[in-house]
Coordinates of C-alpha atoms in Angstrom, one line a residue:
M1 CA -97.5 -20.2 -309.1
A2 CA -94.0 -19.7 -309.9
Y3 CA -93.3 -18.0 -306.5
G4 CA -95.1 -21.2 -304.7
S5 CA -93.0 -23.8 -306.3
Q6 CA -89.8 -21.7 -305.4
L7 CA -91.2 -21.8 -302.0
T8 CA -91.7 -25.4 -302.0
L9 CA -88.4 -26.5 -303.3
L10 CA -86.3 -23.9 -301.0
S11 CA -88.3 -25.5 -298.1
G12 CA -87.4 -29.1 -299.4
G13 CA -84.2 -28.0 -299.2
Q14 CA -84.5 -26.6 -296.0
S15 CA -86.1 -29.9 -294.8
I16 CA -83.0 -32.0 -296.0
I17 CA -80.6 -29.4 -294.4
I18 CA -82.6 -29.9 -290.9
L19 CA -82.9 -33.7 -291.5
L20 CA -79.2 -33.6 -291.8
I21 CA -78.4 -31.8 -288.8
V22 CA -81.0 -33.6 -286.8
S23 CA -79.3 -36.5 -287.6
F24 CA -76.2 -36.0 -286.7
L25 CA -76.6 -34.2 -283.5
A26 CA -78.8 -37.5 -282.5
W27 CA -75.5 -39.6 -283.9
R28 CA -73.3 -37.7 -281.9
F29 CA -75.7 -37.8 -278.7
R30 CA -75.9 -41.8 -278.8
V31 CA -72.0 -41.6 -279.1
W32 CA -71.5 -39.4 -276.0
F33 CA -74.4 -41.4 -274.3
R34 CA -73.1 -44.5 -274.5
L35 CA -69.6 -43.3 -272.6
R36 CA -71.6 -41.0 -270.3
H37 CA -70.5 -43.6 -267.3
I38 CA -66.5 -42.8 -267.9
P39 CA -65.3 -39.6 -266.5
G40 CA -63.3 -37.1 -268.5
P41 CA -63.1 -33.6 -270.0
L42 CA -66.5 -32.4 -271.3
G43 CA -64.7 -30.8 -274.6
A44 CA -63.1 -34.2 -275.2
S45 CA -66.2 -36.2 -275.2
L46 CA -68.1 -34.0 -277.7
T47 CA -65.2 -34.0 -280.6
N48 CA -61.5 -35.5 -281.2
F49 CA -59.9 -32.4 -282.1
V50 CA -59.9 -31.5 -278.4
R51 CA -57.4 -34.3 -278.0
M52 CA -56.2 -33.4 -281.7
S53 CA -55.4 -29.8 -279.8
W54 CA -53.1 -31.4 -277.2
V55 CA -51.0 -33.1 -279.8
F56 CA -50.3 -29.7 -281.2
T57 CA -48.9 -28.7 -277.7
K58 CA -46.0 -31.3 -277.9
K59 CA -47.2 -32.0 -274.7
A60 CA -49.9 -34.3 -274.9
H61 CA -48.2 -37.2 -273.1
L62 CA -48.2 -34.2 -269.6
I63 CA -52.0 -33.4 -270.0
H64 CA -52.6 -37.5 -270.4
Q65 CA -51.2 -38.0 -267.2
E66 CA -52.8 -34.9 -265.5
L67 CA -55.8 -36.0 -266.4
H68 CA -55.6 -39.7 -265.2
Q69 CA -54.5 -38.0 -262.1
K70 CA -57.8 -36.1 -261.7
Y71 CA -59.9 -38.9 -263.2
G72 CA -58.4 -42.0 -262.4
D73 CA -57.5 -45.1 -264.0
V74 CA -60.4 -44.9 -266.5
V75 CA -60.4 -41.8 -268.7
R76 CA -62.4 -40.4 -271.9
F77 CA -60.4 -38.8 -274.3
G78 CA -62.6 -38.7 -277.2
P79 CA -66.5 -39.3 -278.3
N80 CA -65.6 -42.5 -278.9
M81 CA -62.1 -43.1 -277.1
V82 CA -61.0 -44.4 -273.9
S83 CA -57.6 -44.1 -272.4
I84 CA -56.4 -46.7 -269.5
S85 CA -53.6 -46.2 -267.5
D86 CA -53.4 -49.4 -265.1
P87 CA -50.6 -51.7 -266.3
A88 CA -53.0 -54.5 -265.0
S89 CA -55.2 -53.8 -267.7
I90 CA -52.5 -54.7 -270.5
H91 CA -53.1 -57.9 -270.9
I92 CA -56.8 -57.2 -271.8
I93 CA -55.9 -54.3 -274.4
Y94 CA -53.3 -56.2 -275.9
P95 CA -53.6 -59.8 -275.5
M96 CA -51.6 -62.4 -277.4
R97 CA -54.8 -63.8 -278.8
K98 CA -57.0 -62.5 -281.9
G99 CA -59.2 -59.9 -280.6
L100 CA -58.7 -56.4 -280.5
V101 CA -57.9 -54.9 -283.6
K102 CA -56.1 -51.6 -284.1
N103 CA -58.0 -49.0 -285.8
D104 CA -57.0 -45.8 -288.6
F105 CA -55.5 -44.4 -285.7
Y106 CA -52.3 -46.0 -287.2
V107 CA -53.0 -44.8 -291.0
P108 CA -51.0 -41.8 -290.6
L109 CA -47.8 -43.2 -290.1
R110 CA -48.0 -45.1 -293.7
P111 CA -45.5 -43.2 -296.0
Y112 CA -47.6 -42.2 -299.3
T113 CA -46.6 -41.7 -302.9
R114 CA -48.8 -41.2 -305.8
N115 CA -48.1 -44.1 -307.6
R116 CA -48.0 -46.5 -304.6
G117 CA -50.3 -45.0 -302.3
A118 CA -50.1 -45.6 -298.6
I119 CA -47.8 -48.5 -297.8
P120 CA -48.6 -50.6 -294.6
N121 CA -45.8 -52.5 -292.6
V122 CA -45.6 -54.5 -289.7
F123 CA -46.5 -52.0 -287.3
T124 CA -49.2 -49.8 -289.3
A125 CA -51.5 -53.0 -290.9
L126 CA -54.9 -53.1 -289.5
D127 CA -56.2 -56.5 -290.6
E128 CA -54.1 -58.8 -288.6
D129 CA -54.2 -61.3 -291.6
L130 CA -51.9 -58.8 -293.4
H131 CA -49.9 -58.0 -290.2
M132 CA -49.6 -61.9 -289.6
K133 CA -48.4 -62.3 -293.7
L134 CA -45.6 -59.4 -293.3
K135 CA -44.4 -60.5 -289.8
Y136 CA -43.8 -64.0 -289.9
P137 CA -41.4 -64.4 -293.2
V138 CA -38.6 -61.6 -291.2
A139 CA -39.7 -62.4 -287.6
S140 CA -36.4 -64.6 -287.0
L141 CA -34.1 -62.1 -288.5
F142 CA -35.4 -59.7 -285.2
S143 CA -34.3 -62.3 -282.5
L144 CA -31.9 -61.6 -280.3
S145 CA -29.3 -64.1 -281.5
N146 CA -29.6 -63.1 -284.9
V147 CA -29.1 -59.6 -283.7
S148 CA -26.0 -60.0 -282.2
K149 CA -24.5 -61.5 -285.3
F150 CA -24.3 -57.7 -286.4
E151 CA -21.9 -56.8 -284.1
V152 CA -18.9 -56.7 -286.2
L153 CA -21.4 -54.2 -287.8
V154 CA -21.9 -51.7 -284.6
D155 CA -18.4 -51.9 -283.7
E156 CA -17.4 -50.3 -287.1
V157 CA -19.9 -47.4 -286.3
L158 CA -18.5 -47.3 -282.7
S159 CA -15.1 -46.9 -284.3
V160 CA -16.2 -43.8 -286.3
I161 CA -18.1 -41.8 -283.6
D162 CA -15.0 -42.6 -281.0
E163 CA -13.0 -40.7 -283.8
Q164 CA -15.2 -37.7 -284.6
L165 CA -15.9 -37.3 -281.1
D166 CA -12.1 -37.3 -280.0
R167 CA -11.4 -35.2 -283.1
R168 CA -14.3 -32.7 -282.9
F169 CA -14.9 -31.9 -279.5
A170 CA -12.4 -34.3 -276.7
S171 CA -9.3 -32.7 -278.3
H172 CA -10.2 -29.0 -277.5
G173 CA -13.2 -28.9 -275.0
E174 CA -16.0 -27.8 -277.5
I175 CA -19.6 -27.8 -276.2
F176 CA -21.5 -29.5 -278.7
D177 CA -25.3 -31.1 -278.3
L178 CA -25.0 -34.4 -277.3
T179 CA -28.3 -35.4 -278.7
E180 CA -27.5 -35.1 -282.2
W181 CA -24.6 -37.1 -282.3
L182 CA -26.5 -40.0 -280.5
Q183 CA -29.1 -39.8 -282.9
F184 CA -26.3 -39.8 -285.6
F185 CA -25.0 -43.0 -283.8
A186 CA -28.4 -45.0 -284.0
F187 CA -29.0 -43.9 -287.6
D188 CA -25.7 -45.2 -289.1
V189 CA -26.0 -48.2 -287.2
M190 CA -29.5 -48.8 -288.8
G191 CA -28.2 -47.7 -292.3
T192 CA -25.1 -50.4 -291.6
M193 CA -27.5 -53.0 -290.6
T194 CA -30.0 -52.6 -293.8
F195 CA -27.8 -51.7 -296.0
S196 CA -24.0 -52.5 -295.5
K197 CA -23.4 -48.9 -295.4
R198 CA -23.6 -45.9 -293.3
Y199 CA -25.9 -42.9 -294.1
G200 CA -22.3 -40.7 -293.4
F201 CA -23.9 -38.8 -290.6
L202 CA -21.1 -39.3 -288.0
E203 CA -18.4 -38.7 -290.7
E204 CA -20.1 -35.6 -291.9
G205 CA -21.0 -34.5 -288.7
K206 CA -24.7 -33.2 -290.2
D207 CA -28.5 -34.7 -291.5
V208 CA -26.7 -36.1 -294.8
G209 CA -29.5 -35.5 -297.4
G210 CA -32.0 -34.1 -295.0
M211 CA -33.0 -37.5 -294.2
L212 CA -33.6 -36.7 -290.2
N213 CA -35.5 -33.6 -291.1
A214 CA -37.7 -35.2 -293.4
I215 CA -38.3 -38.1 -291.0
G216 CA -39.1 -35.4 -288.5
Q217 CA -41.4 -33.7 -290.6
F218 CA -43.2 -36.9 -291.3
M219 CA -43.8 -37.8 -287.7
K220 CA -44.9 -33.7 -286.8
Q221 CA -47.4 -33.9 -289.8
A222 CA -48.9 -37.3 -288.8
A223 CA -49.2 -36.9 -285.0
P224 CA -52.0 -34.4 -284.7
V225 CA -54.1 -36.3 -287.0
M226 CA -53.4 -39.8 -285.8
Q227 CA -56.4 -38.2 -283.9
N228 CA -58.4 -37.5 -286.5
P229 CA -57.5 -39.8 -289.2
W230 CA -60.1 -39.0 -291.5
L231 CA -58.2 -35.6 -291.8
D232 CA -55.0 -37.6 -293.1
R233 CA -56.7 -38.7 -296.2
V234 CA -57.9 -35.5 -296.5
L235 CA -54.8 -32.9 -296.2
Y236 CA -52.3 -35.5 -297.3
K237 CA -53.1 -39.0 -298.6
N238 CA -54.3 -38.4 -302.0
R239 CA -53.1 -37.3 -305.7
I240 CA -54.5 -33.3 -305.3
A241 CA -52.8 -32.9 -302.2
D242 CA -49.9 -34.9 -303.3
S243 CA -49.4 -32.5 -306.4
L244 CA -49.9 -29.4 -304.1
K245 CA -47.1 -30.4 -302.0
R246 CA -44.9 -33.5 -301.7
T247 CA -45.4 -35.1 -298.2
P248 CA -42.3 -35.6 -296.1
G249 CA -42.7 -39.2 -296.3
S250 CA -42.8 -39.2 -300.1
D251 CA -38.8 -38.2 -300.0
I252 CA -38.1 -41.2 -297.5
M253 CA -40.2 -43.5 -300.1
K254 CA -37.7 -42.0 -302.9
F255 CA -34.7 -43.3 -300.6
V256 CA -36.0 -46.7 -299.6
V257 CA -37.0 -47.3 -303.4
A258 CA -34.1 -46.5 -304.9
A259 CA -31.7 -48.6 -302.3
I260 CA -34.1 -51.8 -303.1
N261 CA -34.0 -51.3 -306.8
E262 CA -30.0 -50.9 -306.8
R263 CA -30.0 -54.2 -304.8
Q264 CA -32.5 -56.0 -306.9
K265 CA -30.7 -55.0 -309.7
S266 CA -27.5 -56.9 -308.4
A267 CA -29.6 -60.1 -307.3
S268 CA -30.8 -60.4 -310.8
E269 CA -27.6 -60.0 -312.4
D270 CA -26.0 -62.5 -310.2
E271 CA -27.9 -65.8 -310.0
D272 CA -25.8 -66.9 -307.0
F273 CA -26.6 -63.9 -305.6
T274 CA -27.8 -65.6 -302.0
K275 CA -24.5 -67.9 -301.9
A276 CA -22.1 -64.6 -302.8
R277 CA -24.0 -62.8 -300.0
K278 CA -23.7 -65.7 -297.9
G279 CA -22.7 -64.9 -293.8
K280 CA -22.5 -61.3 -294.6
N281 CA -26.1 -60.5 -295.4
D282 CA -27.8 -57.2 -294.2
F283 CA -31.7 -56.9 -293.5
L284 CA -32.1 -55.9 -297.3
D285 CA -30.5 -58.7 -298.6
E286 CA -32.7 -61.0 -296.3
Y287 CA -36.0 -59.4 -297.3
I288 CA -34.8 -59.8 -300.9
I289 CA -34.0 -63.5 -300.6
T290 CA -37.3 -64.1 -298.2
Q291 CA -39.5 -62.5 -301.0
K292 CA -37.6 -64.5 -304.0
K293 CA -38.1 -67.9 -301.9
D294 CA -41.7 -67.6 -301.4
S295 CA -44.1 -66.6 -304.5
N296 CA -47.0 -66.0 -302.3
I297 CA -45.0 -62.6 -300.9
P298 CA -45.7 -59.8 -302.8
P299 CA -42.4 -57.3 -303.8
W300 CA -44.1 -54.4 -302.0
F301 CA -43.6 -56.5 -298.9
V302 CA -39.8 -55.6 -299.1
T303 CA -40.4 -52.1 -299.4
A304 CA -42.6 -52.2 -296.2
W305 CA -39.9 -54.1 -293.9
T306 CA -37.3 -51.4 -295.4
I307 CA -39.3 -48.6 -294.4
S308 CA -39.7 -50.1 -290.9
N309 CA -35.8 -50.2 -290.6
V310 CA -35.3 -46.3 -292.0
L311 CA -38.5 -44.7 -289.8
A312 CA -38.8 -46.3 -286.7
G313 CA -35.4 -48.6 -286.2
S314 CA -33.3 -45.4 -285.6
D315 CA -35.8 -42.6 -284.3
S316 CA -36.9 -45.0 -281.3
V317 CA -33.6 -46.3 -280.2
G318 CA -32.0 -42.8 -280.5
T319 CA -34.6 -41.6 -278.1
V320 CA -33.6 -44.1 -275.4
M321 CA -30.2 -43.1 -276.3
K322 CA -31.0 -39.8 -275.1
T323 CA -33.0 -40.7 -271.9
T324 CA -30.1 -42.8 -271.0
M325 CA -27.4 -40.3 -271.0
Y326 CA -29.0 -37.5 -269.7
N327 CA -30.5 -39.1 -266.8
L328 CA -27.1 -40.2 -266.2
L329 CA -25.2 -37.1 -266.3
T330 CA -28.2 -35.4 -264.3
N331 CA -28.0 -38.0 -261.5
P332 CA -23.8 -38.6 -261.2
R333 CA -24.5 -41.2 -258.6
T334 CA -26.1 -43.5 -261.0
L335 CA -23.3 -42.9 -263.5
E336 CA -20.6 -43.8 -260.7
K337 CA -22.6 -47.0 -259.9
L338 CA -22.7 -48.1 -263.6
H339 CA -18.9 -47.2 -264.2
A340 CA -18.2 -49.4 -261.4
E341 CA -20.4 -52.6 -262.5
L342 CA -18.6 -51.8 -266.0
V343 CA -14.9 -51.8 -264.5
A344 CA -15.9 -54.7 -262.1
A345 CA -16.7 -57.0 -265.1
N346 CA -13.8 -55.7 -266.9
V347 CA -15.5 -54.5 -269.9
S348 CA -13.3 -54.2 -272.9
R349 CA -12.2 -50.5 -274.1
P350 CA -12.6 -49.0 -276.2
R351 CA -15.3 -51.2 -277.7
P352 CA -17.4 -53.2 -275.0
R353 CA -18.4 -56.6 -276.5
W354 CA -21.8 -58.3 -276.4
S355 CA -21.0 -61.1 -274.1
E356 CA -19.4 -58.5 -271.6
V357 CA -22.7 -56.1 -271.2
H358 CA -25.5 -58.2 -272.1
N359 CA -26.4 -59.6 -268.5
L360 CA -24.7 -56.9 -266.1
P361 CA -27.6 -56.2 -263.4
Y362 CA -27.2 -52.5 -262.8
L363 CA -26.9 -51.9 -266.3
D364 CA -30.0 -53.8 -267.5
A365 CA -31.8 -51.7 -264.7
V366 CA -30.7 -48.6 -266.2
V367 CA -31.6 -49.3 -269.7
Q368 CA -35.1 -50.4 -268.4
E369 CA -35.4 -47.1 -266.4
A370 CA -34.7 -45.4 -269.2
L371 CA -37.3 -47.1 -271.1
R372 CA -39.9 -46.3 -268.4
V373 CA -39.2 -42.8 -267.9
H374 CA -39.6 -41.6 -271.6
P375 CA -40.6 -44.3 -274.0
P376 CA -39.8 -43.3 -277.8
F377 CA -43.8 -43.4 -278.2
A378 CA -45.8 -41.4 -276.3
L379 CA -49.1 -41.6 -277.7
P380 CA -52.2 -44.4 -276.5
F381 CA -51.6 -47.3 -279.0
E382 CA -55.1 -47.4 -280.1
R383 CA -57.3 -50.8 -280.5
I384 CA -61.2 -51.4 -281.0
V385 CA -63.3 -53.3 -278.3
P386 CA -64.8 -56.2 -279.5
E387 CA -68.2 -57.9 -279.3
G388 CA -69.2 -58.2 -275.7
G389 CA -67.4 -55.3 -274.4
L390 CA -64.7 -55.3 -271.7
H391 CA -64.6 -54.5 -268.0
I392 CA -61.4 -52.9 -266.9
S393 CA -60.9 -51.4 -263.9
G394 CA -64.7 -51.6 -262.9
Q395 CA -66.0 -49.8 -265.9
Y396 CA -67.8 -51.3 -268.5
I397 CA -66.1 -50.8 -272.0
P398 CA -69.0 -51.5 -274.7
A399 CA -67.8 -52.6 -278.1
N400 CA -66.7 -50.6 -280.9
T401 CA -65.0 -48.2 -278.4
V402 CA -61.6 -47.3 -279.6
I403 CA -59.4 -47.9 -276.2
G404 CA -55.6 -47.6 -275.5
A405 CA -53.1 -46.9 -273.1
S406 CA -50.0 -44.6 -273.2
P407 CA -46.8 -45.9 -272.3
Y408 CA -45.9 -42.6 -271.0
V409 CA -48.2 -43.1 -268.5
V410 CA -48.5 -46.0 -267.8
N411 CA -44.6 -46.7 -267.1
R412 CA -45.0 -43.9 -264.3
H413 CA -48.3 -45.8 -262.5
K414 CA -47.4 -45.3 -258.6
P415 CA -48.9 -48.3 -257.5
T416 CA -46.6 -50.6 -259.8
Y417 CA -43.7 -48.5 -259.8
G418 CA -43.6 -46.6 -256.4
D419 CA -44.3 -43.3 -255.3
D420 CA -41.0 -42.0 -256.9
A421 CA -42.1 -43.1 -260.4
E422 CA -41.6 -39.8 -261.5
L423 CA -37.8 -40.0 -260.9
W424 CA -35.1 -41.8 -262.1
R425 CA -34.1 -44.5 -260.0
P426 CA -32.6 -47.6 -261.7
E427 CA -32.4 -49.6 -258.3
R428 CA -36.2 -49.8 -258.8
W429 CA -35.4 -53.2 -261.0
L430 CA -33.5 -54.7 -258.6
E431 CA -35.8 -54.4 -255.8
G432 CA -38.5 -56.5 -254.4
G433 CA -39.2 -60.2 -254.9
P434 CA -39.6 -62.4 -257.9
E435 CA -43.3 -61.3 -258.1
V436 CA -42.9 -57.6 -258.0
R437 CA -39.9 -57.5 -260.3
K438 CA -42.3 -60.0 -262.5
K439 CA -45.1 -56.9 -262.1
R440 CA -43.0 -54.1 -263.0
D441 CA -41.6 -55.9 -266.1
D442 CA -45.2 -57.1 -267.1
G443 CA -46.6 -53.4 -266.6
L444 CA -43.6 -52.0 -269.0
L445 CA -45.1 -50.9 -271.8
T446 CA -42.6 -49.0 -274.1
F447 CA -42.3 -51.8 -276.9
G448 CA -45.8 -52.3 -276.5
A449 CA -47.7 -55.9 -275.7
G450 CA -49.2 -58.8 -277.1
R451 CA -49.3 -60.1 -280.5
R452 CA -48.2 -56.8 -281.9
I453 CA -45.5 -56.1 -279.9
C454 CA -42.7 -54.4 -281.3
L455 CA -40.4 -56.1 -283.7
G456 CA -37.4 -54.3 -283.3
K457 CA -37.2 -54.6 -279.7
H458 CA -33.6 -56.6 -279.3
I459 CA -32.1 -54.3 -281.9
G460 CA -32.8 -51.2 -279.5
I461 CA -31.6 -53.0 -276.6
F462 CA -28.7 -54.7 -278.5
E463 CA -27.4 -51.1 -279.8
V464 CA -28.1 -49.0 -276.4
K465 CA -26.2 -52.0 -274.5
K466 CA -23.4 -51.6 -276.7
L467 CA -23.2 -47.6 -276.9
I468 CA -23.7 -46.5 -273.3
P469 CA -21.0 -48.6 -271.7
F470 CA -18.8 -47.6 -274.6
L471 CA -19.4 -43.9 -273.5
V472 CA -19.1 -44.4 -269.8
L473 CA -15.9 -46.3 -269.9
N474 CA -14.1 -43.8 -272.6
Y475 CA -15.2 -40.4 -271.9
D476 CA -16.0 -37.9 -269.0
I477 CA -18.9 -36.0 -269.7
S478 CA -20.2 -33.4 -268.2
I479 CA -23.4 -31.4 -269.3
V480 CA -23.0 -27.6 -269.7
K481 CA -26.4 -26.4 -269.8
P482 CA -29.4 -28.8 -268.2
E483 CA -31.7 -26.4 -268.5
T484 CA -31.3 -26.0 -272.2
F485 CA -32.5 -29.8 -272.9
L486 CA -35.9 -30.3 -274.5
A487 CA -38.0 -33.1 -274.8
E488 CA -41.1 -32.4 -277.2
N489 CA -43.7 -35.3 -278.0
E490 CA -44.6 -35.6 -281.5
W491 CA -45.3 -39.3 -281.6
F492 CA -41.8 -40.2 -281.3
F493 CA -40.1 -38.0 -278.5
R494 CA -37.8 -35.4 -279.8
Q495 CA -35.2 -34.8 -277.8
S496 CA -32.5 -31.7 -278.2
N497 CA -30.1 -29.5 -277.1
L498 CA -28.0 -31.7 -274.5
L499 CA -25.4 -29.5 -274.3
A500 CA -22.3 -31.4 -273.0
Q501 CA -18.3 -31.1 -273.2
I502 CA -16.3 -34.3 -273.2
R503 CA -12.5 -35.6 -272.7
R504 CA -10.7 -38.8 -273.2
R505 CA -10.5 -40.9 -269.8
P506 CA -7.0 -42.1 -269.8
L507 CA -6.8 -46.2 -270.3
E508 CA -5.9 -46.6 -266.3
S509 CA -8.9 -44.2 -265.2
V510 CA -11.3 -46.2 -263.2
E511 CA -12.9 -43.0 -261.8
P512 CA -15.7 -41.3 -263.9
N513 CA -15.3 -37.1 -263.7
V514 CA -18.6 -36.2 -262.0

């Protein structure tokens, strides 16, 4: 009798296991079946771990591009994920209206601490209402007219990098990694704009406090699990995991919270804080003042706004600067052409004025081309297809499918940008009639598109258009070993090892040494 009961229980346990396995397989088959008409690699249609493995190679952008070249504009990247490469579809996937919401892909980009949990920001908020609440109180701060008010602060940082490059490298021809110093500049500018003080990277010539390393490790950790967001919760965003090993985001949060607490203490001690800071407000001042004026804005919004400046505001701009200088230096013809335009426009030295450089045609083309060939973000911006589904590039995409487009792939779409879309050629932005130019402008996905377009777009362009003319006019720069330049995709592009030598160009010099 006992033996029979044991057999019955065992059979019951086995039945449950079998039922679970069958249910799982049926669910997976249903997911696979609903997108069976979308071409793509078989393995990717069965599990998200395939596209996760692409990210581990640090060359996911190249794999994505090869897949689109093989299968077309619509490719299945996962069991429930479809990638699009045609710029004509941008307005469908990323519309100005509500409709296609973000999915959990963005959650791993939220810094985590044990006490505060994972804090969303303007970029990583999934709920549209929360996104609007985070965005609109501060959106005007990121307008070009407001950003240009920071020019005096940017000029201070330009003076520092000018002094450091002269003293450390130009005076005796020492070889150095130009990418490091461009990143130092981008971070010190953002530190000045946000906290009214530089991080000190330029003066020290190194990663002060390990901030750059912490952000790099944070992105390196986040990128793979963005393809399987549930792993982020299991491996990193919980108290047990955090107690065993602090995440890189914890160190970043610690820095930001300390800066906010210090400033808020000053604000609480000074009843006239707003008046006292008037005319010299940095971003943190504006965030605190905005929150104090509106009781409906919770205090944690200040943290969310500030962490965005630290995480995305410097790394992304640094990528554009590195891309621009690498391609100018490896394509001397374009460097000569840019230098000639700057000289003809009588741009001030050593520090160009925004009023002098903001509307120069060839400089605009150079910046656009840099944004096109190597966008800072190089994985698809994912969205969820709404009820009713979508028709894109001749394919029907059913509701609840995850859909997205990679800036790297879209920006190299040959029917839009030409058969030489793989090459650096700024002139493409000056060619063709108004319709052709508009098509190219609208097809650029570097900053995203639609209602969720990057809030810091104007900051990036402002910094780049200040720094690049400064370098081109004041220095002769030559690459020592172009083959050592490295670009790796960890959500942000990581560019390094641009070994260079520089010398100061005499004030009367008008020709670049190329």
